[in-house]
């Protein structure tokens, strides 16, 4: 019965309903800033830019941050020689949710909060209605496990996906990806004869990502094993070089040759 105070193991608990969607979501804020500078002269073209993106998700621990930089320039060093380069760098850091696959997945916060009846409390409260806090400073949420819970639960059980609370999982379980990406391209155009141009291109790319998964040791699936930590590191790189010889000529007014 909602609104009543019960006694369990000598402690009083207030049973009252909560809005799961309201607690499980938030208003995400997106911020993006870009700055660019360009210049040119008879022999030189120059462009530089930096950008920053901070995009919050609509749940806690879901966000994406990115810093980007780009530098591009070319220079007509001689009448027969033109050189240039284009470089870019990206630094990113993102946090994402856990398993959001099936509608019955205990980690699917969207399915869970939209299907669970509003009569089930999300918080464990004392007799005065204050949300209880565990020894680690976490506000205690109801996992619907009754007296088998790892915390001093009032002994209630929930028929809808017991031993699960994706709102708490989103707060305590983290999935972080962070890394760097770098790309560089350079070229040189050499005019050997009138209409005969040799072009050399070189490109290199490096991409690395570090992945960390932390599943909390306090509540839910991994409470009996002391939590789980997973770490991965991936790095990929590639390079490409091209040498191209072009010849272009015009014969008369209507004939063109290009090879």
Short mmCIF file of C-alpha atoms in Angstrom, two decimals:
data_model
loop_
_atom_site.label_atom_id
_atom_site.label_comp_id
_atom_site.label_asym_id
_atom_site.label_seq_id
_atom_site.Cartn_x
_atom_site.Cartn_y
_atom_site.Cartn_z
CA UNK A 1 0.00 0.00 0.00
CA UNK A 2 1.52 3.28 -1.10
CA UNK A 3 2.02 6.06 1.43
CA UNK A 4 2.36 3.76 4.40
CA UNK A 5 5.30 3.33 6.74
CA UNK A 6 6.42 -0.23 7.34
CA UNK A 7 8.89 -1.68 9.80
CA UNK A 8 11.55 -4.11 8.64
CA UNK A 9 14.45 -5.40 10.76
CA UNK A 10 13.81 -2.61 13.26
CA UNK A 11 13.92 0.18 10.65
CA UNK A 12 11.04 2.25 9.28
CA UNK A 13 10.49 2.72 5.54
CA UNK A 14 8.07 4.94 3.68
CA UNK A 15 6.57 3.33 0.56
CA UNK A 16 5.71 5.95 -2.04
CA UNK A 17 5.65 6.01 -5.87
CA UNK A 18 8.23 7.73 -8.09
CA UNK A 19 8.40 8.98 -11.68
CA UNK A 20 11.02 6.68 -13.21
CA UNK A 21 11.30 8.58 -16.49
CA UNK A 22 11.79 11.88 -14.66
CA UNK A 23 14.58 10.48 -12.49
CA UNK A 24 16.17 8.48 -15.32
CA UNK A 25 16.47 11.31 -17.85
CA UNK A 26 17.70 14.88 -18.00
CA UNK A 27 17.77 17.82 -20.39
CA UNK A 28 20.92 17.47 -22.45
CA UNK A 29 22.85 20.60 -23.46
CA UNK A 30 24.87 20.82 -26.67
CA UNK A 31 27.70 23.35 -26.99
CA UNK A 32 29.79 23.80 -30.13
CA UNK A 33 32.45 26.42 -30.86
CA UNK A 34 34.49 26.91 -34.04
CA UNK A 35 37.22 29.40 -34.95
CA UNK A 36 38.96 29.65 -38.31
CA UNK A 37 41.58 31.92 -39.87
CA UNK A 38 42.51 32.12 -43.55
CA UNK A 39 44.86 34.22 -45.65
CA UNK A 40 46.21 34.28 -49.18
CA UNK A 41 48.74 36.09 -51.32
CA UNK A 42 50.07 35.76 -54.82
CA UNK A 43 52.11 32.70 -53.87
CA UNK A 44 50.59 31.43 -50.63
CA UNK A 45 47.27 30.10 -49.33
CA UNK A 46 46.79 29.43 -45.63
CA UNK A 47 43.89 28.09 -43.53
CA UNK A 48 43.69 27.09 -39.85
CA UNK A 49 40.74 26.10 -37.67
CA UNK A 50 39.95 24.75 -34.21
CA UNK A 51 36.65 23.42 -32.91
CA UNK A 52 35.18 22.14 -29.65
CA UNK A 53 32.00 20.11 -29.13
CA UNK A 54 30.37 19.19 -25.80
CA UNK A 55 27.18 17.20 -26.32
CA UNK A 56 25.32 15.87 -23.26
CA UNK A 57 23.00 12.91 -23.59
CA UNK A 58 19.55 12.84 -22.02
CA UNK A 59 20.71 10.42 -19.32
CA UNK A 60 23.54 10.66 -16.85
CA UNK A 61 26.90 9.27 -18.01
CA UNK A 62 26.04 9.74 -21.67
CA UNK A 63 28.00 12.49 -23.38
CA UNK A 64 30.47 13.23 -26.15
CA UNK A 65 33.33 15.73 -26.12
CA UNK A 66 35.56 16.46 -29.09
CA UNK A 67 38.40 18.84 -29.92
CA UNK A 68 39.48 19.28 -33.54
CA UNK A 69 42.23 21.21 -35.25
CA UNK A 70 43.16 21.63 -38.92
CA UNK A 71 46.03 23.33 -40.73
CA UNK A 72 46.26 23.65 -44.51
CA UNK A 73 48.75 25.63 -46.62
CA UNK A 74 50.32 25.65 -50.07
CA UNK A 75 53.19 27.69 -51.44
CA UNK A 76 54.39 28.46 -54.95
CA UNK A 77 58.09 28.22 -54.10
CA UNK A 78 59.30 28.53 -57.68
CA UNK A 79 57.66 28.96 -61.02
CA UNK A 80 58.19 25.23 -61.56
CA UNK A 81 57.57 24.07 -57.94
CA UNK A 82 54.45 24.14 -55.75
CA UNK A 83 54.29 22.44 -52.35
CA UNK A 84 51.52 22.05 -49.79
CA UNK A 85 50.33 20.20 -46.71
CA UNK A 86 47.06 19.45 -44.94
CA UNK A 87 47.00 18.19 -41.34
CA UNK A 88 44.16 17.47 -38.93
CA UNK A 89 43.89 16.28 -35.32
CA UNK A 90 40.93 15.05 -33.29
CA UNK A 91 40.73 14.30 -29.58
CA UNK A 92 37.50 12.71 -28.32
CA UNK A 93 36.03 11.42 -25.06
CA UNK A 94 32.61 9.79 -24.85
CA UNK A 95 30.49 8.02 -22.26
CA UNK A 96 27.71 5.72 -23.37
CA UNK A 97 25.01 3.55 -21.82
CA UNK A 98 25.09 -0.18 -21.29
CA UNK A 99 23.01 -2.84 -22.99
CA UNK A 100 20.08 -1.22 -24.78
CA UNK A 101 19.20 -4.17 -26.98
CA UNK A 102 15.97 -5.99 -26.19
CA UNK A 103 12.90 -4.59 -24.51
CA UNK A 104 13.40 -6.96 -21.56
CA UNK A 105 17.09 -6.20 -21.06
CA UNK A 106 17.82 -5.10 -17.51
CA UNK A 107 20.15 -2.43 -18.90
CA UNK A 108 17.65 -0.92 -21.30
CA UNK A 109 16.70 2.24 -19.44
CA UNK A 110 14.27 3.35 -22.17
CA UNK A 111 12.20 0.15 -22.15
CA UNK A 112 12.41 -0.21 -18.38
CA UNK A 113 11.30 3.29 -17.42
CA UNK A 114 8.49 3.38 -19.99
CA UNK A 115 7.09 -0.04 -19.02
CA UNK A 116 7.41 -0.13 -15.25
CA UNK A 117 4.24 0.85 -13.40
CA UNK A 118 4.42 4.13 -11.45
CA UNK A 119 3.37 2.36 -8.25
CA UNK A 120 6.87 0.95 -7.77
CA UNK A 121 9.28 3.16 -5.77
CA UNK A 122 12.59 4.03 -7.35
CA UNK A 123 14.17 5.10 -4.06
CA UNK A 124 14.46 3.43 -0.67
CA UNK A 125 13.26 5.96 1.94
CA UNK A 126 13.31 6.07 5.71
CA UNK A 127 10.17 6.56 7.77
CA UNK A 128 10.28 10.34 7.28
CA UNK A 129 10.56 10.03 3.49
CA UNK A 130 14.27 10.84 3.27
CA UNK A 131 16.17 8.88 0.62
CA UNK A 132 18.57 6.48 2.33
CA UNK A 133 22.29 6.62 1.56
CA UNK A 134 24.61 3.60 1.71
CA UNK A 135 28.08 3.47 3.28
CA UNK A 136 29.66 4.49 -0.04
CA UNK A 137 27.63 7.69 -0.34
CA UNK A 138 25.27 6.33 -3.02
CA UNK A 139 21.57 7.09 -2.79
CA UNK A 140 19.89 3.70 -2.44
CA UNK A 141 17.55 2.69 -5.24
CA UNK A 142 15.06 -0.15 -5.17
CA UNK A 143 16.10 -3.26 -7.15
CA UNK A 144 12.91 -5.14 -6.30
CA UNK A 145 14.75 -8.06 -4.75
CA UNK A 146 13.14 -8.03 -1.33
CA UNK A 147 15.10 -9.27 1.66
CA UNK A 148 17.78 -10.81 -0.63
CA UNK A 149 19.12 -7.36 -1.43
CA UNK A 150 22.68 -6.44 -0.47
CA UNK A 151 21.40 -3.37 1.37
CA UNK A 152 18.85 -3.17 4.19
CA UNK A 153 15.78 -3.38 1.96
CA UNK A 154 12.31 -3.25 3.52
CA UNK A 155 11.67 -6.74 2.18
CA UNK A 156 9.48 -5.86 -0.80
CA UNK A 157 9.68 -7.64 -4.13
CA UNK A 158 8.82 -6.40 -7.60
CA UNK A 159 7.25 -8.70 -10.21
CA UNK A 160 8.61 -6.61 -13.10
CA UNK A 161 12.24 -7.54 -13.93
CA UNK A 162 13.53 -8.13 -10.42
CA UNK A 163 17.15 -7.50 -9.43
CA UNK A 164 17.35 -4.64 -11.91
CA UNK A 165 17.43 -0.87 -11.79
CA UNK A 166 18.87 0.61 -14.99
CA UNK A 167 18.64 4.15 -13.58
CA UNK A 168 21.16 3.23 -10.89
CA UNK A 169 23.19 1.17 -13.38
CA UNK A 170 23.53 4.21 -15.65
CA UNK A 171 24.89 6.19 -12.72
CA UNK A 172 27.30 3.56 -11.36
CA UNK A 173 28.29 1.57 -14.46
CA UNK A 174 30.49 3.49 -16.88
CA UNK A 175 31.40 2.85 -20.52
CA UNK A 176 34.11 5.27 -21.60
CA UNK A 177 35.81 5.63 -24.98
CA UNK A 178 38.60 8.15 -25.49
CA UNK A 179 41.31 8.54 -28.06
CA UNK A 180 43.07 10.49 -30.78
CA UNK A 181 43.06 10.63 -34.56
CA UNK A 182 45.74 12.29 -36.69
CA UNK A 183 45.93 12.72 -40.44
CA UNK A 184 48.63 14.38 -42.58
CA UNK A 185 48.88 14.90 -46.32
CA UNK A 186 51.63 16.55 -48.31
CA UNK A 187 52.23 17.12 -52.00
CA UNK A 188 54.70 18.63 -54.45
CA UNK A 189 53.97 19.66 -58.05
CA UNK A 190 57.07 19.88 -60.23
CA UNK A 191 56.78 21.32 -63.73
CA UNK A 192 59.44 19.55 -65.80
CA UNK A 193 58.50 21.03 -69.16
CA UNK A 194 55.63 23.13 -70.36
CA UNK A 195 52.58 20.87 -69.92
CA UNK A 196 54.56 18.10 -68.22
CA UNK A 197 53.99 18.00 -64.45
CA UNK A 198 55.22 15.46 -61.92
CA UNK A 199 53.11 15.23 -58.71
CA UNK A 200 54.18 13.44 -55.55
CA UNK A 201 51.55 12.77 -52.84
CA UNK A 202 51.99 11.22 -49.39
CA UNK A 203 49.30 10.57 -46.77
CA UNK A 204 49.46 9.10 -43.25
CA UNK A 205 46.64 8.37 -40.77
CA UNK A 206 46.78 7.24 -37.14
CA UNK A 207 43.69 6.35 -35.08
CA UNK A 208 43.69 5.06 -31.51
CA UNK A 209 40.95 4.37 -28.97
CA UNK A 210 41.09 3.36 -25.31
CA UNK A 211 37.97 1.67 -23.96
CA UNK A 212 37.12 1.22 -20.27
CA UNK A 213 34.05 -0.62 -18.94
CA UNK A 214 33.29 -0.53 -15.20
CA UNK A 215 30.40 -2.52 -13.68
CA UNK A 216 29.74 -1.48 -10.08
CA UNK A 217 30.31 -3.88 -7.15
CA UNK A 218 27.45 -2.54 -5.03
CA UNK A 219 24.14 -3.39 -6.71
CA UNK A 220 22.72 -5.44 -9.53
CA UNK A 221 24.32 -8.08 -11.71
CA UNK A 222 27.90 -7.95 -10.40
CA UNK A 223 27.33 -7.23 -6.70
CA UNK A 224 28.27 -10.78 -5.69
CA UNK A 225 31.55 -10.77 -7.65
CA UNK A 226 32.90 -7.43 -6.48
CA UNK A 227 32.31 -5.66 -9.77
CA UNK A 228 34.05 -6.01 -13.11
CA UNK A 229 36.51 -3.81 -15.02
CA UNK A 230 37.34 -4.29 -18.70
CA UNK A 231 39.96 -2.33 -20.66
CA UNK A 232 40.85 -2.35 -24.35
CA UNK A 233 43.28 -0.37 -26.48
CA UNK A 234 43.23 -0.30 -30.26
CA UNK A 235 45.51 1.54 -32.68
CA UNK A 236 45.40 1.57 -36.46
CA UNK A 237 47.54 3.41 -38.95
CA UNK A 238 47.91 3.53 -42.70
CA UNK A 239 49.95 5.42 -45.24
CA UNK A 240 49.79 5.92 -48.96
CA UNK A 241 52.22 7.38 -51.50
CA UNK A 242 51.53 8.28 -55.13
CA UNK A 243 53.71 9.50 -57.98
CA UNK A 244 51.83 10.88 -60.96
CA UNK A 245 53.15 12.22 -64.26
CA UNK A 246 50.70 14.35 -66.28
CA UNK A 247 51.16 15.77 -69.76
CA UNK A 248 48.70 18.23 -71.27
CA UNK A 249 48.95 19.89 -74.67
CA UNK A 250 46.67 21.81 -77.02
CA UNK A 251 47.08 21.40 -80.79
CA UNK A 252 45.33 24.06 -82.81
CA UNK A 253 41.96 25.22 -81.60
CA UNK A 254 40.10 21.92 -81.23
CA UNK A 255 42.59 19.20 -80.35
CA UNK A 256 43.64 18.44 -76.76
CA UNK A 257 46.02 15.79 -75.50
CA UNK A 258 46.13 14.73 -71.87
CA UNK A 259 47.92 11.71 -70.43
#
